[in-house]
PDB file of C-alpha atoms in Angstrom:
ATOM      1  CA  UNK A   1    -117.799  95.175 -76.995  1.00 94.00           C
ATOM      2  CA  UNK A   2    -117.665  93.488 -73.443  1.00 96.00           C
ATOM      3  CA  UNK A   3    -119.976  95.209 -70.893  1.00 97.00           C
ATOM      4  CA  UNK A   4    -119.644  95.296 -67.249  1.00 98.00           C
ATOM      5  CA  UNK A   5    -122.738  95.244 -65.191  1.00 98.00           C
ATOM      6  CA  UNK A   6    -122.139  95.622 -61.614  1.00 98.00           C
ATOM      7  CA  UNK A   7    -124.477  95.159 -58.391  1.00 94.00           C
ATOM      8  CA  UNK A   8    -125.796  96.624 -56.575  1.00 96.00           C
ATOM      9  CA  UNK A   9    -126.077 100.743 -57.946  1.00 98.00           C
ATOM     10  CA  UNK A  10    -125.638 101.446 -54.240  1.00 98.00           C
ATOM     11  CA  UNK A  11    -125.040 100.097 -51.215  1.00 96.00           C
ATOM     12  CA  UNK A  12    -124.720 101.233 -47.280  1.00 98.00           C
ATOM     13  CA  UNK A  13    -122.710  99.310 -45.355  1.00 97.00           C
ATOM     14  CA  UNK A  14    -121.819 100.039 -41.222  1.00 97.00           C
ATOM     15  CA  UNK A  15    -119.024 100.894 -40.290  1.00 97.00           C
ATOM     16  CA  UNK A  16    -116.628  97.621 -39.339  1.00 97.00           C
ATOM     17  CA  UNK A  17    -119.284  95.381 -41.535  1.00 98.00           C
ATOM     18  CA  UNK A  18    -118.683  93.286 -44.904  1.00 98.00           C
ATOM     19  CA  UNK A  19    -119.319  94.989 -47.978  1.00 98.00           C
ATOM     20  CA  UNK A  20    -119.540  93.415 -51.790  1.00 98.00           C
ATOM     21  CA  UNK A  21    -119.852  94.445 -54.960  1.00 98.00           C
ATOM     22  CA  UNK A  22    -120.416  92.561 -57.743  1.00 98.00           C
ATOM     23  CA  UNK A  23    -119.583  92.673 -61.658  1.00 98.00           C
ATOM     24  CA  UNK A  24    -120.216  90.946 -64.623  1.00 98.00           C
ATOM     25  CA  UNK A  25    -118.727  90.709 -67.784  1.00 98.00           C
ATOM     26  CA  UNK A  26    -120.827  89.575 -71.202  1.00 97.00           C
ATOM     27  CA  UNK A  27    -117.730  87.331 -72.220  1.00 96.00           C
ATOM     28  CA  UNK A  28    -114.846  85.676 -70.654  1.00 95.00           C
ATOM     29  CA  UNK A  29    -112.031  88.179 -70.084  1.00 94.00           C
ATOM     30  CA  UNK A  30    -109.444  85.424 -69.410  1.00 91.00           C
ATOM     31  CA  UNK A  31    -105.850  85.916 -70.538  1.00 91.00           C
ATOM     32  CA  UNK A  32    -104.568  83.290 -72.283  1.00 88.00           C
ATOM     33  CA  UNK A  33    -100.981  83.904 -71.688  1.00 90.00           C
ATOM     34  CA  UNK A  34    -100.897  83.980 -68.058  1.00 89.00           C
ATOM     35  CA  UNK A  35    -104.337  82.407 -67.435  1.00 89.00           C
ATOM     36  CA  UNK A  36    -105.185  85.271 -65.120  1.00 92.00           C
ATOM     37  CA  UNK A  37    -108.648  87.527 -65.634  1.00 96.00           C
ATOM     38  CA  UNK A  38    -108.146  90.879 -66.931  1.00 96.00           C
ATOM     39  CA  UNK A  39    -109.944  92.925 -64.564  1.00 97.00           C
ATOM     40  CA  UNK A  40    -109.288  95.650 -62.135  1.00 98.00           C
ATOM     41  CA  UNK A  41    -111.127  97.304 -59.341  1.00 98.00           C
ATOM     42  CA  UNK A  42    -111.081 101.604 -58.557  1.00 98.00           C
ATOM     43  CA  UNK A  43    -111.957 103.138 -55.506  1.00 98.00           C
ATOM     44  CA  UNK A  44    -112.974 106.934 -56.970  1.00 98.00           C
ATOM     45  CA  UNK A  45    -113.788 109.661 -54.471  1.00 97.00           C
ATOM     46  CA  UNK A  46    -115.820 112.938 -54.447  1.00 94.00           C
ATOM     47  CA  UNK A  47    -113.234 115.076 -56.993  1.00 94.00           C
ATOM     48  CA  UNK A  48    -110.208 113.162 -57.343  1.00 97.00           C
ATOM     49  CA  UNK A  49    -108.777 110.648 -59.836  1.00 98.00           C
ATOM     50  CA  UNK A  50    -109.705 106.871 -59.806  1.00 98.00           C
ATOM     51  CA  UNK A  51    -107.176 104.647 -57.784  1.00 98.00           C
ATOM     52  CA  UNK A  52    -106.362 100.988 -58.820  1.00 98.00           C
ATOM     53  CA  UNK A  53    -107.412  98.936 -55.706  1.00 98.00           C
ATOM     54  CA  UNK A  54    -106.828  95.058 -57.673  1.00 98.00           C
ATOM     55  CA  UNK A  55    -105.638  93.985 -61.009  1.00 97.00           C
ATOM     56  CA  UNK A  56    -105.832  90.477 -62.468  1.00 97.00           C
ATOM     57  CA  UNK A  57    -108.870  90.287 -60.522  1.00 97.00           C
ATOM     58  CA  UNK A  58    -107.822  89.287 -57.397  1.00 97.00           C
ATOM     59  CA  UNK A  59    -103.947  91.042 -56.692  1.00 97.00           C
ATOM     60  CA  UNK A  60    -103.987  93.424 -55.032  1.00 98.00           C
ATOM     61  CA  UNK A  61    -102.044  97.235 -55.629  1.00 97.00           C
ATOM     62  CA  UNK A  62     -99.196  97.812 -53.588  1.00 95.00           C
ATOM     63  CA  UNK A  63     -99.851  99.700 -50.534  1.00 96.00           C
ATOM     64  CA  UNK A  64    -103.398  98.897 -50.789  1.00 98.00           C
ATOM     65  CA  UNK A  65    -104.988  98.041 -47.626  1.00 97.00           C
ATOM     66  CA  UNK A  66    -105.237  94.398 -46.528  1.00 97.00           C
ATOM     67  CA  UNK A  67    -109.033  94.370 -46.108  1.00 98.00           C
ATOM     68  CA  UNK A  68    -109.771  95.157 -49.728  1.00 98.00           C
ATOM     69  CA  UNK A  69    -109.729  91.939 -52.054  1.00 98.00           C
ATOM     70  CA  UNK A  70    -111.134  90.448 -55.334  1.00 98.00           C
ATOM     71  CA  UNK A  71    -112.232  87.654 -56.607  1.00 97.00           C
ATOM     72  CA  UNK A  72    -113.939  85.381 -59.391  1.00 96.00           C
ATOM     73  CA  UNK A  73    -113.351  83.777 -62.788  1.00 91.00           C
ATOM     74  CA  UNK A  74    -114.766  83.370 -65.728  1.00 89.00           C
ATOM     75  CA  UNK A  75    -117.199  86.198 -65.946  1.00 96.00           C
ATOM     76  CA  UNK A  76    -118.089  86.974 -62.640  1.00 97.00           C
ATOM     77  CA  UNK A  77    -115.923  89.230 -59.847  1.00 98.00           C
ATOM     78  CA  UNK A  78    -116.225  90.212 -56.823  1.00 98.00           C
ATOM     79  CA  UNK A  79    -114.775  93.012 -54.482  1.00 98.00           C
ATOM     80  CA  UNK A  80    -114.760  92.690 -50.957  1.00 98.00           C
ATOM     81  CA  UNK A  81    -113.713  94.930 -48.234  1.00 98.00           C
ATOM     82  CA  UNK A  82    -113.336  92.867 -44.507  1.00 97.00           C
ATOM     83  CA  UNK A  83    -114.127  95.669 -42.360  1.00 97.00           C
ATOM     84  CA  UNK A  84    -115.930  98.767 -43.548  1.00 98.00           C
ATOM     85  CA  UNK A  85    -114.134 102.139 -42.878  1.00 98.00           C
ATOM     86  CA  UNK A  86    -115.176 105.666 -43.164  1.00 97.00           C
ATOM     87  CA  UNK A  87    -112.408 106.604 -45.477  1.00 97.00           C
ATOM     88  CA  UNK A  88    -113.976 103.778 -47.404  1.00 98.00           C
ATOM     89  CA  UNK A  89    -116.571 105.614 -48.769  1.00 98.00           C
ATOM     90  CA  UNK A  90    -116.594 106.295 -52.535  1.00 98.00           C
ATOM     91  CA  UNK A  91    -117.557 105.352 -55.980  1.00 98.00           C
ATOM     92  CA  UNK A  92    -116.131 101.613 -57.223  1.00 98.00           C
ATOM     93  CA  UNK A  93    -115.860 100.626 -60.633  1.00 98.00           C
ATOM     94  CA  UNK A  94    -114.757  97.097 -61.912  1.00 98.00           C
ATOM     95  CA  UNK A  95    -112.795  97.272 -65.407  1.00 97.00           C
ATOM     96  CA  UNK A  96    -111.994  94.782 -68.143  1.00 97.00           C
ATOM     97  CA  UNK A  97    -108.825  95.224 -70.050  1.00 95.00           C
ATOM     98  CA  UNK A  98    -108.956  92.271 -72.276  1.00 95.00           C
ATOM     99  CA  UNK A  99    -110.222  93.734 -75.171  1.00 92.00           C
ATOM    100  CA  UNK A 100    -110.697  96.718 -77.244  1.00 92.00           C
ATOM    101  CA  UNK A 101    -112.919  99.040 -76.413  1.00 94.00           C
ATOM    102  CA  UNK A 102    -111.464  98.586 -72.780  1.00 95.00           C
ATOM    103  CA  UNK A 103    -114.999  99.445 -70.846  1.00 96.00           C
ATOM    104  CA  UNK A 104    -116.182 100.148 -67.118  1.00 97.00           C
ATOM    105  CA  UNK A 105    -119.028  99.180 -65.070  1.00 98.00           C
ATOM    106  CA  UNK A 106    -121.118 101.331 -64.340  1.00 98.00           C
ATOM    107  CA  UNK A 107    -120.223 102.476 -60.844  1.00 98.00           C
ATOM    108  CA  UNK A 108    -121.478 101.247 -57.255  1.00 98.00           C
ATOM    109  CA  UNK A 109    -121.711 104.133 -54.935  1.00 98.00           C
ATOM    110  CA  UNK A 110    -120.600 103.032 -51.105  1.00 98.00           C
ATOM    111  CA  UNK A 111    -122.024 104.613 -48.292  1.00 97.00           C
ATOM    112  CA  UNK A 112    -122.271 104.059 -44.496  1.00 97.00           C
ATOM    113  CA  UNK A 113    -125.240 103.264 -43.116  1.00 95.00           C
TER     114      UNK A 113
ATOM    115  CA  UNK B   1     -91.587 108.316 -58.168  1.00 94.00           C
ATOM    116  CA  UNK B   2     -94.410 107.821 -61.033  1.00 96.00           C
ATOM    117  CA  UNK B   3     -96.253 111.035 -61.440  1.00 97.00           C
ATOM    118  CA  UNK B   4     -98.987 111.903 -64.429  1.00 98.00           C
ATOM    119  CA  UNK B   5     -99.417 115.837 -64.185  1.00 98.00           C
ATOM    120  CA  UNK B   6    -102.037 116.824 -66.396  1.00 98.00           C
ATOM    121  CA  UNK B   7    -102.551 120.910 -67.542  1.00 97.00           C
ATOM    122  CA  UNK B   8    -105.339 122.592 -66.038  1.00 97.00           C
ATOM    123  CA  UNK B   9    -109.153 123.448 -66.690  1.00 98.00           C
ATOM    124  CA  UNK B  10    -110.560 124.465 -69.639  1.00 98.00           C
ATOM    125  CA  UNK B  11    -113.200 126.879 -70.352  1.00 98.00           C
ATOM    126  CA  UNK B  12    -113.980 127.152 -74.234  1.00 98.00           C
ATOM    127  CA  UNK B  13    -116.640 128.038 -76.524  1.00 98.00           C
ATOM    128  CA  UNK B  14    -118.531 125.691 -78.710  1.00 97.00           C
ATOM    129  CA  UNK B  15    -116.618 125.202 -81.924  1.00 97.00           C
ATOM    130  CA  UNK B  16    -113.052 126.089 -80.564  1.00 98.00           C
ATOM    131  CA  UNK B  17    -110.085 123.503 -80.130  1.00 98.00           C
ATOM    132  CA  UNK B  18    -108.579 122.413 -76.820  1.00 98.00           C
ATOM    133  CA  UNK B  19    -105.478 120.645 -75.949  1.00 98.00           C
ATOM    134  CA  UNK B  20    -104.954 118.854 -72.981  1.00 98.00           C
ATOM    135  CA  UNK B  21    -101.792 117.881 -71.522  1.00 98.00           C
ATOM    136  CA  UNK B  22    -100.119 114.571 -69.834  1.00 98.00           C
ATOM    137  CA  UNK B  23     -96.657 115.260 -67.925  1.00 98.00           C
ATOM    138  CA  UNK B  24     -95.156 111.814 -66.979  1.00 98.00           C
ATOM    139  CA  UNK B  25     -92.181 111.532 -64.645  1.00 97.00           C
ATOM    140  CA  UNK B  26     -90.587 108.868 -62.498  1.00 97.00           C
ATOM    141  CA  UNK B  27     -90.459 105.945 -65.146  1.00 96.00           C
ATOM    142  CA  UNK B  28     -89.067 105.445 -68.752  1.00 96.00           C
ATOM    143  CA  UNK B  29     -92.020 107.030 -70.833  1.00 96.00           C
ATOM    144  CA  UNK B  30     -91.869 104.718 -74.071  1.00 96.00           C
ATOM    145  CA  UNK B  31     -92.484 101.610 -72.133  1.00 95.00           C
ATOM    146  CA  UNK B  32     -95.823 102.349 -71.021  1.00 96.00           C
ATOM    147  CA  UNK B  33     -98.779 103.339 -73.305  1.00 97.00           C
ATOM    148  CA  UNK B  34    -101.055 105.997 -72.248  1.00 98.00           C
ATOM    149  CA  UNK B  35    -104.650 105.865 -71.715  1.00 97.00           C
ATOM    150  CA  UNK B  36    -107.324 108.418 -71.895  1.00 98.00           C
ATOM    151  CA  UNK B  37    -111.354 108.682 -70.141  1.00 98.00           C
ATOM    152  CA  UNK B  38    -113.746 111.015 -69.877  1.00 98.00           C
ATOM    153  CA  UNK B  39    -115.694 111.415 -66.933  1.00 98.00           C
ATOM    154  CA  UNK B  40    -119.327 113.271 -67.682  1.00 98.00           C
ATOM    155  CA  UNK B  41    -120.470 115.805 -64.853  1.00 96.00           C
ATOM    156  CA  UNK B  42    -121.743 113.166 -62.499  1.00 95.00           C
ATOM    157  CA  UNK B  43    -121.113 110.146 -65.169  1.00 97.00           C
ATOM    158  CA  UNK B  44    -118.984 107.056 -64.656  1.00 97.00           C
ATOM    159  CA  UNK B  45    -115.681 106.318 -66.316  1.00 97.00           C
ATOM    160  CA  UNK B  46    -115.619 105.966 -69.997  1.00 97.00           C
ATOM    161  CA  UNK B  47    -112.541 104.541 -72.016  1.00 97.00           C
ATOM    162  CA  UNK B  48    -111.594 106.788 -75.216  1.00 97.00           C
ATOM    163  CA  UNK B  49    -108.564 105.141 -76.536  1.00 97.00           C
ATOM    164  CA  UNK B  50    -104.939 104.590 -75.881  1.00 97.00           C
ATOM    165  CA  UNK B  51    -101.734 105.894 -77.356  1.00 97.00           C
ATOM    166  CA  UNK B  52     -98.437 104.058 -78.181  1.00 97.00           C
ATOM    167  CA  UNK B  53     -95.568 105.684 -76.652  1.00 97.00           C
ATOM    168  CA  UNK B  54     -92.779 103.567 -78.405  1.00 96.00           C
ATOM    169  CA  UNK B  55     -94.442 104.219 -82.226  1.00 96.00           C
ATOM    170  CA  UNK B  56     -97.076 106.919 -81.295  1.00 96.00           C
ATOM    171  CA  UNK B  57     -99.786 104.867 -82.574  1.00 97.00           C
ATOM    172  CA  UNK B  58    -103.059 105.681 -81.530  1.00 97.00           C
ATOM    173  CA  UNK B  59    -106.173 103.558 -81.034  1.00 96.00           C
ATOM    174  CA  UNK B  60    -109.824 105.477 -80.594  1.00 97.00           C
ATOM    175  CA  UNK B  61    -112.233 103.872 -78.940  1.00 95.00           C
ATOM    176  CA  UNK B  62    -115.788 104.013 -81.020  1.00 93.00           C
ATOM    177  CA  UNK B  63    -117.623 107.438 -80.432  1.00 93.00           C
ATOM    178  CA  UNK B  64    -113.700 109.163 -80.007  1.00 96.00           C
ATOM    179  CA  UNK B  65    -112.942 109.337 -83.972  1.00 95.00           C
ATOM    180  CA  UNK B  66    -112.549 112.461 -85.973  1.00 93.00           C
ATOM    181  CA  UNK B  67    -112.591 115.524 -83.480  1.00 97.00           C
ATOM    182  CA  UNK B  68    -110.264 113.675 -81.017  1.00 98.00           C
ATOM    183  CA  UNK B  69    -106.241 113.253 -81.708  1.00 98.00           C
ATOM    184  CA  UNK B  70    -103.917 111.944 -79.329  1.00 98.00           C
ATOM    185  CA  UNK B  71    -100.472 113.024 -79.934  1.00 98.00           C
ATOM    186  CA  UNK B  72     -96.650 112.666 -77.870  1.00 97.00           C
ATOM    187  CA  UNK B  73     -93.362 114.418 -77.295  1.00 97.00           C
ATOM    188  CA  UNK B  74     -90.936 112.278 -76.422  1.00 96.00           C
ATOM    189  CA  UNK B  75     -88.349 114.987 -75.723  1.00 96.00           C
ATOM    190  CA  UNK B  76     -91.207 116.001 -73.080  1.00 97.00           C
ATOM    191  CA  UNK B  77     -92.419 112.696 -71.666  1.00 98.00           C
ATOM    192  CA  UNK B  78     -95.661 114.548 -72.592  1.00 98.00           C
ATOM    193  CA  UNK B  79     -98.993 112.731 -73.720  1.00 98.00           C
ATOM    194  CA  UNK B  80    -101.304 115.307 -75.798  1.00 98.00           C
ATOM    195  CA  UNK B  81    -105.334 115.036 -76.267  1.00 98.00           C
ATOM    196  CA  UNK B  82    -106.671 117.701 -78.757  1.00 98.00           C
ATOM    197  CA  UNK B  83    -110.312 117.822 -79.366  1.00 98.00           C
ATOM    198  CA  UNK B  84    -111.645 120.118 -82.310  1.00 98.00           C
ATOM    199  CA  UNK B  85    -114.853 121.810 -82.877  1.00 97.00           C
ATOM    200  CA  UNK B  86    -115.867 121.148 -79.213  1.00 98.00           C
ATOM    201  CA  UNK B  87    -119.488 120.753 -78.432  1.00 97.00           C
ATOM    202  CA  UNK B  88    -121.136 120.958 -75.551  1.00 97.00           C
ATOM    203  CA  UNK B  89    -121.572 117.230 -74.478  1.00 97.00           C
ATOM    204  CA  UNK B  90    -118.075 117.130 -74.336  1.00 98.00           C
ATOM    205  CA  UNK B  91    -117.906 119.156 -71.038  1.00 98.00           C
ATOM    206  CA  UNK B  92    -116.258 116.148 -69.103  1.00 98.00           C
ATOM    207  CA  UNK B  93    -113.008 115.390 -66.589  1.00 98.00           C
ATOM    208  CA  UNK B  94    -110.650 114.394 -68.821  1.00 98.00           C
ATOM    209  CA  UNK B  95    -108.024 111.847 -67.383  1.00 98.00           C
ATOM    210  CA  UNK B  96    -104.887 110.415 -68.330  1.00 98.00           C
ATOM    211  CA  UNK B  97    -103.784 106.657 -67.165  1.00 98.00           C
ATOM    212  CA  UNK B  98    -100.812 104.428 -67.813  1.00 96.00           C
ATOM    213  CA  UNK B  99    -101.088 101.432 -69.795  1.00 87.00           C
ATOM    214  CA  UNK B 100    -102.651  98.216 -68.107  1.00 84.00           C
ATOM    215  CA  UNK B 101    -103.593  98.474 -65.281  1.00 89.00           C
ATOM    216  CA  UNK B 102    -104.103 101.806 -65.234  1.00 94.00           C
ATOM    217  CA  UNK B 103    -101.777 101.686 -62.250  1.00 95.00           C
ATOM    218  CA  UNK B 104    -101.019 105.604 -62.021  1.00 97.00           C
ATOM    219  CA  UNK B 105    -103.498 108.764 -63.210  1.00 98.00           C
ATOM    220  CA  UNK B 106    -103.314 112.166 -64.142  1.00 98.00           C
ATOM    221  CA  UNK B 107    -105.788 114.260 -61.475  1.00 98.00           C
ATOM    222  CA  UNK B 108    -107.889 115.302 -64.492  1.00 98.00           C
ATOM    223  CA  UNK B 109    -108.507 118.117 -66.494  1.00 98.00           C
ATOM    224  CA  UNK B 110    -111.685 119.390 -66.763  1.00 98.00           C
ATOM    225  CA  UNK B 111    -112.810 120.870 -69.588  1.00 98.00           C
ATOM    226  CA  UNK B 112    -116.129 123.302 -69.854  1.00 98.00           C
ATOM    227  CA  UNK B 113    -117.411 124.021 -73.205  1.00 98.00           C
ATOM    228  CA  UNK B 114    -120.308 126.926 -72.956  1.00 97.00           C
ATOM    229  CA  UNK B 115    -121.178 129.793 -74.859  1.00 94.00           C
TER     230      UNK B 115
END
């Protein structure tokens, strides 16, 4: 099975400030057929259903804002957001779909500081 | 537009059966498969399997054999997860997603098994 470790666990960020969040896969996830990572990014807040933020690693959903973005190849990603917001705050996991078992990291919790 | 709609919560007694339901809407249902996770109390995401919905051929992810079935009705667009002789560690948000990239999800079901 491919694991995702992401870092950090947690992380406060103010509010209009850079935050990251990285994740690393144990193998390569890259698809062959369009030579694009299979990885996504969700944004999960307090009681409701994970939302798709990026997909092949670094596109990004549609209507998705602009300061959210992902990157990295091979096995390392990252997700960036530009400018911190207070709506921003939730629970982000990355997500390889490359192979069976499809599997998660293990969540970073974003707060503001 | 695209719309999972998944049945309500749960509450069930060790042993019993549940089955949890998957309404989709807004899209032609066999193109997509469906996904299923399970979300502990307080847990991260975890992947349990995916389901066909051109052959309904389903694929269990390792720990999600035996008690758990996914199933499909067509005629419904309707994605089905049973799971038999519940226990209590499977007390979880149960969540429906379609295919890759898990682009649109149900808004969970959560199911409570106590005596």
């Amino acid at each position: 099975d491919i694991v995702m470790t992401q870092s950090p666990d947690s992380l406060a960020v103010s509010l209009g400030e850079r935050a990251t969040i990285n994740c690393k896969s144990s193998q390569t996830i890259l698809y062959s057929s369009n030579n694009k990572n299979s990885l996504a990014w969700f944004q999960q807040k307090p009681g409701q259903a994970p939302e798709l933020l990026i997909y092949w690693a670094s596109t990004r959903e549609s209507g998705v804002p602009e300061r959210f973005s992902g990157s990295g190849s091979g096995t390392d990603f990252t997700l960036t957001i530009s400018s911190l917001q207070a709506e921003d705050v939730a629970v982000y996991y990355c997500h390889q779909y490359h192979s069976s078992p499809h599997t998660f990291g293990q969540g970073t919790k974003l707060e503001i500081k | 537009q695209v719309q999972l709609v998944q049945s309500g919560s749960e509450l069930k007694k060790p042993g019993a059966s549940v089955k949890v339901s998957c309404k989709a809407s807004g899209y032609s249902f066999t193109i997509y498969a469906i996904n299923w996770v399970r979300q502990a109390p307080g847990q991260g995401l975890e992947w349990m399997g995916w389901i066909d919905t051109n052959t309904g051929n389903p694929t269990y992810a390792q720990g999600f054999t035996g008690r758990f079935v996914f199933s499909l009705d067509t005629s419904l667009t309707t994605a089905y997860l049973q799971i038999n002789s519940l226990e209590a560690e499977d007390t979880a948000v149960y969540y429906c997603a379609r295919n890759v990239p898990y682009d649109f999800w149900g808004q969970g079901t959560l199911v409570t098994v106590s005596s």
